[in-house]
Short mmCIF file of C-alpha atoms in Angstrom, two decimals:
data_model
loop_
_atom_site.label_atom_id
_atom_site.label_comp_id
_atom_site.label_asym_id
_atom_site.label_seq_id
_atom_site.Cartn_x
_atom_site.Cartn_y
_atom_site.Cartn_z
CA UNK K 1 37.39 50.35 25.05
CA UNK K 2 37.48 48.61 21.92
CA UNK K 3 35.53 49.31 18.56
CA UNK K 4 34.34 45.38 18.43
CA UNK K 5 33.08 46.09 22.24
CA UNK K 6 31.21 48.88 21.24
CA UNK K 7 28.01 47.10 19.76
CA UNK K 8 27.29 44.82 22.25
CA UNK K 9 27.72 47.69 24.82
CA UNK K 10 25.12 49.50 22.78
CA UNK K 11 22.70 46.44 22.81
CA UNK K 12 22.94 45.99 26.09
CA UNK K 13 22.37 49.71 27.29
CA UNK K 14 19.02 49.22 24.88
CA UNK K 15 17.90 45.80 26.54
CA UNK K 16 18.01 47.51 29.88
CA UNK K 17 15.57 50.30 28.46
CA UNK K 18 13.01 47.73 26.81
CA UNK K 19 9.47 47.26 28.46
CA UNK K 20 6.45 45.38 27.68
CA UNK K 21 2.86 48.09 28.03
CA UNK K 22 -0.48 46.13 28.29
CA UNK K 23 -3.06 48.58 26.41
CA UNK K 24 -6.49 48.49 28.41
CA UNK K 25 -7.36 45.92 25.24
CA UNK K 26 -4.67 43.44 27.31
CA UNK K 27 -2.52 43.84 24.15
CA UNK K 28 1.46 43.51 25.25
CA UNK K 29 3.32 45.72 22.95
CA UNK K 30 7.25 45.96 23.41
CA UNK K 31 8.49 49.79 23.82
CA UNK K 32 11.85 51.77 24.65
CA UNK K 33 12.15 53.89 26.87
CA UNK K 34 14.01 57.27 25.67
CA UNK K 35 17.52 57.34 26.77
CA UNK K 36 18.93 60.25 29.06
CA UNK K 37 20.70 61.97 26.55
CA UNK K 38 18.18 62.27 24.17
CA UNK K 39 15.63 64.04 26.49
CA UNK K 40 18.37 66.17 27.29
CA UNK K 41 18.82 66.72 23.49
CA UNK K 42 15.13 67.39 23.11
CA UNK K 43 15.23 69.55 25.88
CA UNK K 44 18.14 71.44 24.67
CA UNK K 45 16.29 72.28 21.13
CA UNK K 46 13.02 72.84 22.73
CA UNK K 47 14.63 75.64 24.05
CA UNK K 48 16.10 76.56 21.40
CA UNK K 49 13.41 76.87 19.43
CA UNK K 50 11.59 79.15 21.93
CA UNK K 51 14.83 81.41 22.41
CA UNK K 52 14.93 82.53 18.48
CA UNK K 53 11.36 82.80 17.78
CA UNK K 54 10.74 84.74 21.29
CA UNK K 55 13.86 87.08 21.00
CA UNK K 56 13.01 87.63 17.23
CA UNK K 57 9.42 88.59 18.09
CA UNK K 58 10.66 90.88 20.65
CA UNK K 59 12.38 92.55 17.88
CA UNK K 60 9.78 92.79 16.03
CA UNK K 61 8.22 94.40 18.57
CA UNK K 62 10.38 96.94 19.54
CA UNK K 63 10.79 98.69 16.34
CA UNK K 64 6.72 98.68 16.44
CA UNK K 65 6.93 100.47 19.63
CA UNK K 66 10.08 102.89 18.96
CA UNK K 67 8.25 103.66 16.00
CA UNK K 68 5.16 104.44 17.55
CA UNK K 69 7.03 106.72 20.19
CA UNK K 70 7.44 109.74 17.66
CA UNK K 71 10.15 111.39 19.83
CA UNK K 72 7.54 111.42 22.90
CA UNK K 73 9.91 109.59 24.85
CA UNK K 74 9.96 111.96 28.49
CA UNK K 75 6.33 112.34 27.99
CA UNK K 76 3.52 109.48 28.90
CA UNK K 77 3.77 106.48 26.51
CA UNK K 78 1.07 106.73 23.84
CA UNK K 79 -1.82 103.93 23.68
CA UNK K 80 -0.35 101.98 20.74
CA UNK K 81 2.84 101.39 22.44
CA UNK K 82 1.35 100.45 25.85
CA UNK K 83 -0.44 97.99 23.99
CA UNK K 84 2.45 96.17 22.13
CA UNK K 85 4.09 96.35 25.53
CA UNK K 86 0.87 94.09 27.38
CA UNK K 87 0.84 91.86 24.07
CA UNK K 88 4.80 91.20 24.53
CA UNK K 89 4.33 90.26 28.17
CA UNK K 90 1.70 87.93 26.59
CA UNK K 91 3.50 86.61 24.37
CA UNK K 92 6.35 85.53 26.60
CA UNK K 93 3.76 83.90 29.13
CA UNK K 94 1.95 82.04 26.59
CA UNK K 95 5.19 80.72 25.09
CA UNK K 96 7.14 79.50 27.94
CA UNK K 97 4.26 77.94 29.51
CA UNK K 98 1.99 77.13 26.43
CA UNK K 99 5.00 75.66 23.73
CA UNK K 100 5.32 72.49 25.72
CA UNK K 101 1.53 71.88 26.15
CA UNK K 102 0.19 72.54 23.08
CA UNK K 103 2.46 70.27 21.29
CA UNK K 104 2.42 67.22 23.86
CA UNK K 105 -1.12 67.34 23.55
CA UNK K 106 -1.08 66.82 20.00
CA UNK K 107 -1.10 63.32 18.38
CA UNK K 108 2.19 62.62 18.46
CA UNK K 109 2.47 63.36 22.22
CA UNK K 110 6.09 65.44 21.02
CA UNK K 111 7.04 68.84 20.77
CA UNK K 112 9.10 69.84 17.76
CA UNK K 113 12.50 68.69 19.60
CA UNK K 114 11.16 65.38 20.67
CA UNK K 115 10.11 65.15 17.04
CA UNK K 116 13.81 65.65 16.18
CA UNK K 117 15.75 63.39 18.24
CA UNK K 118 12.75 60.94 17.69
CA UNK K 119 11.12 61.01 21.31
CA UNK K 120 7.09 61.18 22.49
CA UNK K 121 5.12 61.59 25.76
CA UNK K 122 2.94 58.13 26.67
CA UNK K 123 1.09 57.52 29.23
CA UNK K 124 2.53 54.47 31.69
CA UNK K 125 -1.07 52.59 31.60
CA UNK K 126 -1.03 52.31 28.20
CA UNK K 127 -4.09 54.50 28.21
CA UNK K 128 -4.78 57.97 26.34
CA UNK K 129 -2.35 60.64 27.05
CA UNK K 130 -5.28 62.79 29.28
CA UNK K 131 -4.57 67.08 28.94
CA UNK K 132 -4.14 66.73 33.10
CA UNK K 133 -1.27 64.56 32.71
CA UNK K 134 0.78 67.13 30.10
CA UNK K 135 -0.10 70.52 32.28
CA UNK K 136 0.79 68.39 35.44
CA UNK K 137 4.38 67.57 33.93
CA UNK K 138 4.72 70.52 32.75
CA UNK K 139 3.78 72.80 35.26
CA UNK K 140 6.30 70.87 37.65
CA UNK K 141 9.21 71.76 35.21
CA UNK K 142 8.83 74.86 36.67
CA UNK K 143 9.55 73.80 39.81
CA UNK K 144 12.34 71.64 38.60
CA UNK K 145 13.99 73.90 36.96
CA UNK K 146 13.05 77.64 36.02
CA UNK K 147 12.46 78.29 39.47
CA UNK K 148 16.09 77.32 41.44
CA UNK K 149 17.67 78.97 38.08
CA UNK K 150 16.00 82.06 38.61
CA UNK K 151 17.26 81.36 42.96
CA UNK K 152 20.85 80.55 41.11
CA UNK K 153 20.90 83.63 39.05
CA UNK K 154 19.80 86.14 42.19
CA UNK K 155 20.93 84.65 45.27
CA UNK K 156 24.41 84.75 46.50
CA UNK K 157 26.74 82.26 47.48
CA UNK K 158 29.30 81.84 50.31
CA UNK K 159 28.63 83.78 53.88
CA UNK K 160 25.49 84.68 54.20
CA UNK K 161 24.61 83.02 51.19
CA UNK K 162 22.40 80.54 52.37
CA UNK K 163 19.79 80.93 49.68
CA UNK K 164 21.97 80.18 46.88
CA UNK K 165 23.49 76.71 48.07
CA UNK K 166 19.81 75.89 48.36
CA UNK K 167 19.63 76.85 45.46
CA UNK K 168 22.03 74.72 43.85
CA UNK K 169 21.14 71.69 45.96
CA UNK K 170 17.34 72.17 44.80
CA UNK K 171 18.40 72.23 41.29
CA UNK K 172 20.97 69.28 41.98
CA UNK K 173 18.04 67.14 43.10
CA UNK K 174 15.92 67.41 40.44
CA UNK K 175 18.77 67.46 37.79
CA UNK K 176 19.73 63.89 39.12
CA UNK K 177 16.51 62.47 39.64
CA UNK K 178 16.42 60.59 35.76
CA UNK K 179 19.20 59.40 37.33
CA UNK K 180 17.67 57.36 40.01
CA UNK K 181 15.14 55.45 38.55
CA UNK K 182 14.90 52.60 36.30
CA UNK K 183 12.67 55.03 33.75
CA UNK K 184 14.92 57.76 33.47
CA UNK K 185 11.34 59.19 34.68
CA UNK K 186 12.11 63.21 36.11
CA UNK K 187 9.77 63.90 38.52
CA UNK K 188 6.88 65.64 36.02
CA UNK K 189 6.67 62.46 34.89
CA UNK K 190 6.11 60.37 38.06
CA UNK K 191 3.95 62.58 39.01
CA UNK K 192 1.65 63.15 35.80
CA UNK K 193 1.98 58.95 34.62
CA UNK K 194 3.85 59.54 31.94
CA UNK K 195 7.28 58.16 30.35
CA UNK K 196 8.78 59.29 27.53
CA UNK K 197 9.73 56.60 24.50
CA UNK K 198 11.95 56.15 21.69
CA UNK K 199 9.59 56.67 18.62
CA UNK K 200 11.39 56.81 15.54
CA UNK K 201 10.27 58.04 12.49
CA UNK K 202 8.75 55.35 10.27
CA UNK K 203 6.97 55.27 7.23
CA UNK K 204 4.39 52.95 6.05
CA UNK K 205 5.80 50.29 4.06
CA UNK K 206 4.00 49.04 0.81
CA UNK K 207 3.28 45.63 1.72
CA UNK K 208 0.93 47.16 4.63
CA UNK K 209 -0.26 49.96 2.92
CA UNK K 210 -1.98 48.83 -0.29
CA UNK K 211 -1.15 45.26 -1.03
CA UNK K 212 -3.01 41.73 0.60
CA UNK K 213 -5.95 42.10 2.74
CA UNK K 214 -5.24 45.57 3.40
CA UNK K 215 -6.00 46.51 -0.23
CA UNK K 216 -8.59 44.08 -1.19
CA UNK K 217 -9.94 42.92 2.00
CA UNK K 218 -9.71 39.32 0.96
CA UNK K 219 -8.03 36.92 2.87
CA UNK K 220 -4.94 34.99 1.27
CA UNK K 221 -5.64 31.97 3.03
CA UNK K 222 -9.49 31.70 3.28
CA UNK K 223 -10.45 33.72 0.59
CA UNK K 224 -13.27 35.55 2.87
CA UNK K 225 -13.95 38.73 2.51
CA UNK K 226 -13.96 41.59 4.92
CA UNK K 227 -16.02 44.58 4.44
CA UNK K 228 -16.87 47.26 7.39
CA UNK K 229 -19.58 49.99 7.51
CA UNK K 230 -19.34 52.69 8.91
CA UNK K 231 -20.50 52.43 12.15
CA UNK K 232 -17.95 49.75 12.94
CA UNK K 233 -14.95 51.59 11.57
CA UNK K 234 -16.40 54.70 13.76
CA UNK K 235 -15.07 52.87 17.06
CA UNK K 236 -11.75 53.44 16.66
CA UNK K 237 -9.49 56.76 15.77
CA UNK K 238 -6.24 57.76 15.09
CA UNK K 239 -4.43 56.74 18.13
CA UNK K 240 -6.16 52.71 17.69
CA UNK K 241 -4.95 53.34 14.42
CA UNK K 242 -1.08 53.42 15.13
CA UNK K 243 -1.70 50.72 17.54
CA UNK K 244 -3.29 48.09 14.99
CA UNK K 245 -0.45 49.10 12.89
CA UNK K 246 2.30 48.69 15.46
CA UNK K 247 0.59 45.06 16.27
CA UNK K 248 0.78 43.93 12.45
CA UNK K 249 4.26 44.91 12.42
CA UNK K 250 5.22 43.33 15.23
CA UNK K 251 3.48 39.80 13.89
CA UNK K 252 3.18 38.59 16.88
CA UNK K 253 0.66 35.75 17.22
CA UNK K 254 -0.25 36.28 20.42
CA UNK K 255 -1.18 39.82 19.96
CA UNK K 256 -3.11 39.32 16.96
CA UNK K 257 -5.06 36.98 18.22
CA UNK K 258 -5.96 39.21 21.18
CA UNK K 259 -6.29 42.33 19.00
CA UNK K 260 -8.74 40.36 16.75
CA UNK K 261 -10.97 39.08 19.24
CA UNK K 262 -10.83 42.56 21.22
CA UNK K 263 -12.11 44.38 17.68
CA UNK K 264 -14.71 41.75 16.84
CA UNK K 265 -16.29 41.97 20.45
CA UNK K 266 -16.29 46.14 19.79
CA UNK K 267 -18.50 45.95 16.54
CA UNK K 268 -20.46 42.77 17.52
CA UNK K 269 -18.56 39.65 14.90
CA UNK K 270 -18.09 36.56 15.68
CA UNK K 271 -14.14 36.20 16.25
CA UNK K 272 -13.45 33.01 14.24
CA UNK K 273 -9.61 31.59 14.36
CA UNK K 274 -7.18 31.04 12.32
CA UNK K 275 -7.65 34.18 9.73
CA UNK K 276 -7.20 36.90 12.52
CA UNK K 277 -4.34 38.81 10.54
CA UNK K 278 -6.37 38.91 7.05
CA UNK K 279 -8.98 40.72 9.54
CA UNK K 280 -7.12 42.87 10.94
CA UNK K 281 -5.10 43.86 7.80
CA UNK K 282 -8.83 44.61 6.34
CA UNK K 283 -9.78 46.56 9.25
CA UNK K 284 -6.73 48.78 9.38
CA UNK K 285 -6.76 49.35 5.67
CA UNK K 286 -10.53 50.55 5.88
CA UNK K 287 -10.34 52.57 9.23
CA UNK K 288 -6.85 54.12 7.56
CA UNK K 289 -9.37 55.09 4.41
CA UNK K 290 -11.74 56.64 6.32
CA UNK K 291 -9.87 58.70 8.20
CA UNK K 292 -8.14 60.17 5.80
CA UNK K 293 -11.19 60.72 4.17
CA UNK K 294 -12.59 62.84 7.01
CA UNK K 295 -9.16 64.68 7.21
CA UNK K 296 -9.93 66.15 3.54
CA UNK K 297 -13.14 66.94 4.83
CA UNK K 298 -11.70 68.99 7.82
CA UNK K 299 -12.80 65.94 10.53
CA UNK K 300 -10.45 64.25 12.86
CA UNK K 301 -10.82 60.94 15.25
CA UNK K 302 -8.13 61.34 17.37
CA UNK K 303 -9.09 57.95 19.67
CA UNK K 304 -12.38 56.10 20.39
CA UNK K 305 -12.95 58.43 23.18
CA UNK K 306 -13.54 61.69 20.58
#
């Protein structure tokens, strides 16, 4: 394989993951679906992640409870130890099966790993990410996985050892499965809706952050100005938010125009033509300001449907 091979290799592998989502607003927006690898990555520090906090907790825990003993070990455990004991079984539970949940149900749709190798949770109809769809997918990793490891790790293999190779060949099947579909989907995510998409860290440039219509609100080309009360900018939340910003990055004329016609049908204007990205830039600065100023007020929009 040759080094000058190597890009084109690596754009190609990248078309091959591109897709086009239609919002319910009919706005197309190009995404990326996450490679193999770095789910696997994700995966890998998820885990992580829960192994040293867990096992340092436990720890914790135990010198709580050996110190709590006071050399009454052959005699019945006292109350203070049986209760560390029920709040480490807790503990575990709500860990294994609450780490992936909580986070995914967050804004950013990522748990700390994802966050990492720069991953996220969407849902396929371009749609909020709904709670049913992360316990769904999540819930069936135990079936994909913890489950025929546990099988792995008890049952044996060779004669008589039928309930190990079924083991193996149940964990086989759902190991591959990425590997059989154009989505890399595993089967959580067929089931729940959901794909999970390349989401790289970005920052918000200058220019879209404080400088042309999204400062001032005046258009460059018409000179009009834009000014929204508060019960417009109260349609939209966080998650519209990214979207907007996504679309003005993109520049796509197409999906301006759509975006700018869907907005100005939400809060009643007139869509006129021709100034639609001087709009929107005014919109998205104003909604940005008001959100944040509800964050320092301890409020949060998350979407239009909170």
């Amino acid at each position: 394989m040759s080094g000058p091979a190597m890009p084109a290799q690596i754009r190609d592998r990248r078309a091959k993951r591109q897709r086009i989502l239609v919002t319910p607003e009919g706005v197309a927006l190009p995404l990326t679906i996450a490679s193999r690898g770095a789910r696997a990555g994700a995966l890998m520090l998820d885990f992580l992640i829960l192994m040293v906090s867990t096992v340092s907790l436990t720890v914790m825990m135990m010198f709580i409870g050996f110190g709590s003993l006071n050399g009454a070990v052959d005699e019945k455990l006292p109350g203070a130890t049986e209760f560390i004991f029920v709040l480490w079984s807790l503990m575990w539970f709500i860990a294994w099966n609450g780490y992936f949940m909580f986070f995914e149900m967050g804004p950013r749709g990522a748990t700390p790993g994802k966050r990492i190798v720069g991953v996220r949770v969407a849902s396929r109809d371009g749609g909020r990410l709904v709670p049913e769809a992360i316990v769904a997918r999540n819930l069936l990793r135990d079936i994909e996985l913890f489950l025929p490891l546990v099988m792995l790790l008890s049952a044996p293999f060779g004669g008589g050892g039928a309930a190990g190779w079924a083991a193996f060949l149940w964990f086989l099947v759902f190991l591959l499965f990425p590997f059989f579909n154009k989505d890399s989907m595993r089967a959580g995510d067929l089931i729940a809706g959901t794909w999970v998409l390349e989401a790289p860290e970005q920052k918000l440039a200058t220019t879209l952050s404080s400088e042309g219509a999204v400062g001032a609100g005046t258009s460059n080309v018409t000179g009009a100005q834009y000014r929204f009360g508060d019960e417009e900018l109260s349609v939209y939340g966080e998650y519209e938010l990214q979207t907007l910003e996504r679309v003005l990055r993109d520049g796509r004329p197409q999906a301006i125009e759509a975006v700018a016609e869907t907005i100005c049908t939400k809060i009643g204007w007139n869509p006129g033509a021709g100034d639609e990205r001087a709009f929107l830039e005014s919109f998205y600065g104003q909604l940005r300001a008001r959100l944040e100023s509800d964050m320092r007020f301890g409020k949060r929009k998350l979407d239009k449907f909170s």
